[in-house]
XYZ file of C-alpha atoms in Angstrom:
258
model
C 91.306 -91.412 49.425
C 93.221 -94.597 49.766
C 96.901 -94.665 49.616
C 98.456 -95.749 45.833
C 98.927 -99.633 46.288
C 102.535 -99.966 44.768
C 104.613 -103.078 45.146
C 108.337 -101.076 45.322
C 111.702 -102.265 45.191
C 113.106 -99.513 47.725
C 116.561 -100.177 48.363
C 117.703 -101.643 44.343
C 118.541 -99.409 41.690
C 116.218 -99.309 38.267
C 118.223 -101.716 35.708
C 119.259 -99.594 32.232
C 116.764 -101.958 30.787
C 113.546 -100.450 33.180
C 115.303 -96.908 32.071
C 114.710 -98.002 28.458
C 111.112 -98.851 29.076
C 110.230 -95.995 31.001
C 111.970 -93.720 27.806
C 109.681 -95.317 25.727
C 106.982 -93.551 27.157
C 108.520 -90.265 25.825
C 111.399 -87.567 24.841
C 110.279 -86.039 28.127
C 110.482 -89.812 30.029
C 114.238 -90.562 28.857
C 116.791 -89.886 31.101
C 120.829 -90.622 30.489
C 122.549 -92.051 33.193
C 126.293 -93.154 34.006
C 125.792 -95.949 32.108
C 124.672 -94.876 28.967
C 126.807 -91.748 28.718
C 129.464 -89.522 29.871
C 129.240 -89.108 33.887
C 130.736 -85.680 33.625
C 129.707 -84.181 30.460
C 129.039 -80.580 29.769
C 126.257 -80.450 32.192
C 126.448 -78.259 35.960
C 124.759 -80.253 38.883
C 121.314 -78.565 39.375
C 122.214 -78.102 43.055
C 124.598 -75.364 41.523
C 121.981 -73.872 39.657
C 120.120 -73.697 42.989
C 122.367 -72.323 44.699
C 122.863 -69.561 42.721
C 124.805 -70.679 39.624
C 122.631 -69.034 36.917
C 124.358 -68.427 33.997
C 123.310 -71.612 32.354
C 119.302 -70.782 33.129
C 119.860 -66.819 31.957
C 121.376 -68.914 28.653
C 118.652 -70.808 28.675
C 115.982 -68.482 28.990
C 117.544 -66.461 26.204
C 117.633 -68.802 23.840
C 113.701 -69.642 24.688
C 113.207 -66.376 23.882
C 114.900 -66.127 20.800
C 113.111 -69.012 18.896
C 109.664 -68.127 20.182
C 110.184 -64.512 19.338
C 108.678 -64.042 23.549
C 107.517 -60.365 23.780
C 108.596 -60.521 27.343
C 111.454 -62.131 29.115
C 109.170 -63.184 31.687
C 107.337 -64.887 28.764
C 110.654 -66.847 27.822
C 111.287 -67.598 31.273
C 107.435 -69.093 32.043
C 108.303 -71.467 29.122
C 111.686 -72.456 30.012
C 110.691 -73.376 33.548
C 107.792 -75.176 31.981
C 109.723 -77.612 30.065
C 112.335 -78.218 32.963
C 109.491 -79.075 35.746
C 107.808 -81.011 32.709
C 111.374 -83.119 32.822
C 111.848 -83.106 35.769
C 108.027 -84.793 37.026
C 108.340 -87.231 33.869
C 111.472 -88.802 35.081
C 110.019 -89.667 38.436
C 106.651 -90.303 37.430
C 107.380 -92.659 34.685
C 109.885 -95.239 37.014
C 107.124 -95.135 39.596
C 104.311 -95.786 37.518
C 106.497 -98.549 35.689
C 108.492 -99.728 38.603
C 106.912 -98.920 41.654
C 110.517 -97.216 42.858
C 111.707 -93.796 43.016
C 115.374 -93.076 41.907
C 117.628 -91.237 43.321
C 117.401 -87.899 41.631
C 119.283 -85.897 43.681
C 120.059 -82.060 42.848
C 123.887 -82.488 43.128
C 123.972 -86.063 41.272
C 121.426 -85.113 38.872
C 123.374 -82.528 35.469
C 121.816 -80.567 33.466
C 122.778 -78.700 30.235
C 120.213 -75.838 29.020
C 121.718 -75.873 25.553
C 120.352 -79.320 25.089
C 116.473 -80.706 24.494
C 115.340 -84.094 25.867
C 116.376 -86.431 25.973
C 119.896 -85.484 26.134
C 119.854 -82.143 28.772
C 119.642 -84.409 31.867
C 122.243 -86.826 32.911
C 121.792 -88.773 36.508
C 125.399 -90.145 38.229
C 125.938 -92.852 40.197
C 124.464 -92.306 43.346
C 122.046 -94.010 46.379
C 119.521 -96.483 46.015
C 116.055 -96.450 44.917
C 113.072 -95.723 47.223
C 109.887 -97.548 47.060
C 107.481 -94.871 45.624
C 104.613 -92.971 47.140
C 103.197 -89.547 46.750
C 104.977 -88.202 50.017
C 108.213 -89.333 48.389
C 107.288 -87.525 45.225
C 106.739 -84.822 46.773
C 109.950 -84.733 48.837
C 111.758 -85.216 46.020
C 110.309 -83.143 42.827
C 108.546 -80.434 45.063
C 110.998 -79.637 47.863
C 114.233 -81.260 46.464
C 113.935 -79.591 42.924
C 110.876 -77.333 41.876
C 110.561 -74.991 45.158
C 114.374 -73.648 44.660
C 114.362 -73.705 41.008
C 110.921 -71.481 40.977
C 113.864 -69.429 43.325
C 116.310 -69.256 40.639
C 114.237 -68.175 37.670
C 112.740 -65.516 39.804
C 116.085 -64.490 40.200
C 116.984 -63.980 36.877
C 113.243 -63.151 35.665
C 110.742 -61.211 37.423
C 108.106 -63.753 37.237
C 105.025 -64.666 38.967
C 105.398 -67.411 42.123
C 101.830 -68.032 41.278
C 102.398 -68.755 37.535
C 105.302 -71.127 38.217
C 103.319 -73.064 40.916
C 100.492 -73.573 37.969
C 103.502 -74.553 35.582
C 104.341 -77.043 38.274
C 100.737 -78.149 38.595
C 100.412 -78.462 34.564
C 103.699 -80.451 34.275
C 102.826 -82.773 36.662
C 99.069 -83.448 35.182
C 100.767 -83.167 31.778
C 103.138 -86.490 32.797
C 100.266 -88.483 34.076
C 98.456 -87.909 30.767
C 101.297 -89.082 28.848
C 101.677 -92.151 31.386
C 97.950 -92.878 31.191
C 98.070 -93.069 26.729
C 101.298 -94.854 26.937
C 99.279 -97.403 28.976
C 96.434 -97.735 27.258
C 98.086 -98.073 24.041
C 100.683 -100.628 25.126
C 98.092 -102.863 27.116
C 99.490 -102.344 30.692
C 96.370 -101.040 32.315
C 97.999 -101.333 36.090
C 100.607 -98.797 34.808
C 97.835 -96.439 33.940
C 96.031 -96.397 36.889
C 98.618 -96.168 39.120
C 99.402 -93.216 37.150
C 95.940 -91.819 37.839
C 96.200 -93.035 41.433
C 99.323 -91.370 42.097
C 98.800 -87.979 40.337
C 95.066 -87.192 42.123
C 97.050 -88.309 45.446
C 99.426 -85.509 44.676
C 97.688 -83.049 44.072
C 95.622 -83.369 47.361
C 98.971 -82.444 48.689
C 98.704 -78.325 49.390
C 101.636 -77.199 47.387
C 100.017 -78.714 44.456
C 96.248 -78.210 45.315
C 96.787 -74.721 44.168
C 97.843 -75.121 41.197
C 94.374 -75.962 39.574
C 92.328 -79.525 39.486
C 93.282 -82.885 37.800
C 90.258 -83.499 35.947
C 88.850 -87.179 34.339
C 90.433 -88.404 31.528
C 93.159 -87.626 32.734
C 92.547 -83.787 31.759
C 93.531 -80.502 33.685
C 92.428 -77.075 34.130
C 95.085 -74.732 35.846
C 94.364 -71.195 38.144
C 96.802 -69.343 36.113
C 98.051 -68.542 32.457
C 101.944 -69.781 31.493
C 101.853 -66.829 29.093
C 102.559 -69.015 25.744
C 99.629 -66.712 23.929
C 101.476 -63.357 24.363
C 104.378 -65.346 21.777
C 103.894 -64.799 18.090
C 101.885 -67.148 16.831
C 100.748 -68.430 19.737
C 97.403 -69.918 21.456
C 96.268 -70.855 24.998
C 97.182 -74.368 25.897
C 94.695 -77.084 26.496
C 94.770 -76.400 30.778
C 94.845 -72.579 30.577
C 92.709 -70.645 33.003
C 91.625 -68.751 30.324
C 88.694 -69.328 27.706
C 90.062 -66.937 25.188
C 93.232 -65.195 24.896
C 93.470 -61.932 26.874
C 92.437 -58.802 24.522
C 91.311 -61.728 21.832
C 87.677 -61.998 20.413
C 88.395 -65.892 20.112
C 89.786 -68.457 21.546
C 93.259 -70.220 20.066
C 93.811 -73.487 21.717
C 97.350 -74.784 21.176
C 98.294 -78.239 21.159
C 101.349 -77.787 23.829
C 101.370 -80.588 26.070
């Protein structure tokens, strides 16, 4: 497959204003940076989290649990990672669609407070320049730089599945394309779409997200494991899950998760 044609501006920072446009695809898109908000804050670097830190993701998982009434802590913790990785792939996703750069997201300038919901748990300090964007740098920096040690972390507060949390990974990515490829079509910037489309079917020929299941057209996806939302109260299979029907169910509840 060719390589994503984007014209990047590797070495400049993205302007408050590009933030603001690339928000405007979504809660999950927004991002507050030194600019627009407290550099300190309540928020612990994620590199701390990484490293060990994990009070704030045990909190976090908790309180997951608690409104959706999980069955299972590992239940609480599938959907807690879930929602990180899907914040985590939106913010780079959306500048690179947009912009054709990849911020600097680093795990020590990049703060995070579980108590919060987008867009207000993640706050970026000042830090180095934009790259120009690309799948390999995508990779580098979601896969290695944020989503391979925080699968780490939950497993060390939750026994949970490696295999589940590399589908959540795979789902959260194909979930940010989708909303980058409506945003597009809906706002009239078809190049933003496609390099959406071009950039997330690049990725996941990449091996660490291969795995994880097959970006389908559309954009749609269909994932090789289960993130566990139907064992919850209430709850249905979301519109990627492995399975047809809920486990132990004579019919199929399809949720409208993202």
């Amino acid at each position: 497959m060719a390589r994503t044609d984007i014209q990047g501006r590797a070495g400049r920072a993205v302007h408050p204003e590009q933030w603001a446009e690339v928000a405007s695809v979504g809660g999950f898109f927004a991002l507050r940076t030194a600019a627009s908000g407290d550099a300190t804050g309540p928020g612990r670097p994620l590199a701390a989290l990484y490293a060990g830190e994990g009070a704030p993701l045990s909190a976090r998982v908790d309180a997951v649990a608690a409104r959706l009434g999980a069955p299972e802590r590992r239940v609480a913790a599938s959907i807690a990672h879930l929602g990180l990785a899907a914040r985590l792939w939106s913010i780079a996703l959306g500048p690179a669609a947009l912009h054709g750069t990849l911020p600097d997201l680093g795990a020590e300038r990049l703060l995070w407070d579980g108590r919060r919901t987008s867009p207000d748990d993640l706050l970026l300090r000042p830090g180095g320049p934009d790259r120009e964007a690309s799948a390999e740098a995508l990779v580098e920096c979601v896969v290695e730089g944020h989503l391979a040690p925080l699968a780490e972390a939950f497993r060390r507060d939750t026994p949970v599945s490696s295999g589940l949390l590399r589908g959540n990974t795979g789902s959260a990515l194909a979930g940010a394309v989708r909303e980058l490829h409506g945003w597009a079509r809906k706002s009239g910037r078809p190049d933003v779409g496609e390099r959406a489309l071009a950039l997330g079917a690049e990725l996941f020929e990449n091996p660490q997200l291969a795995c994880t299941g097959a970006l389908l057209s559309g954009p749609a996806f269909r994932r090789r494991s289960c993130c566990l939302y139907y064992r919850c109260p209430g709850g249905g299979l979301c519109g990627d899950c492995v399975f047809e029907r809920p486990p132990g169910r004579s019919a199929a509840r399809r949720g409208t998760r993202r």
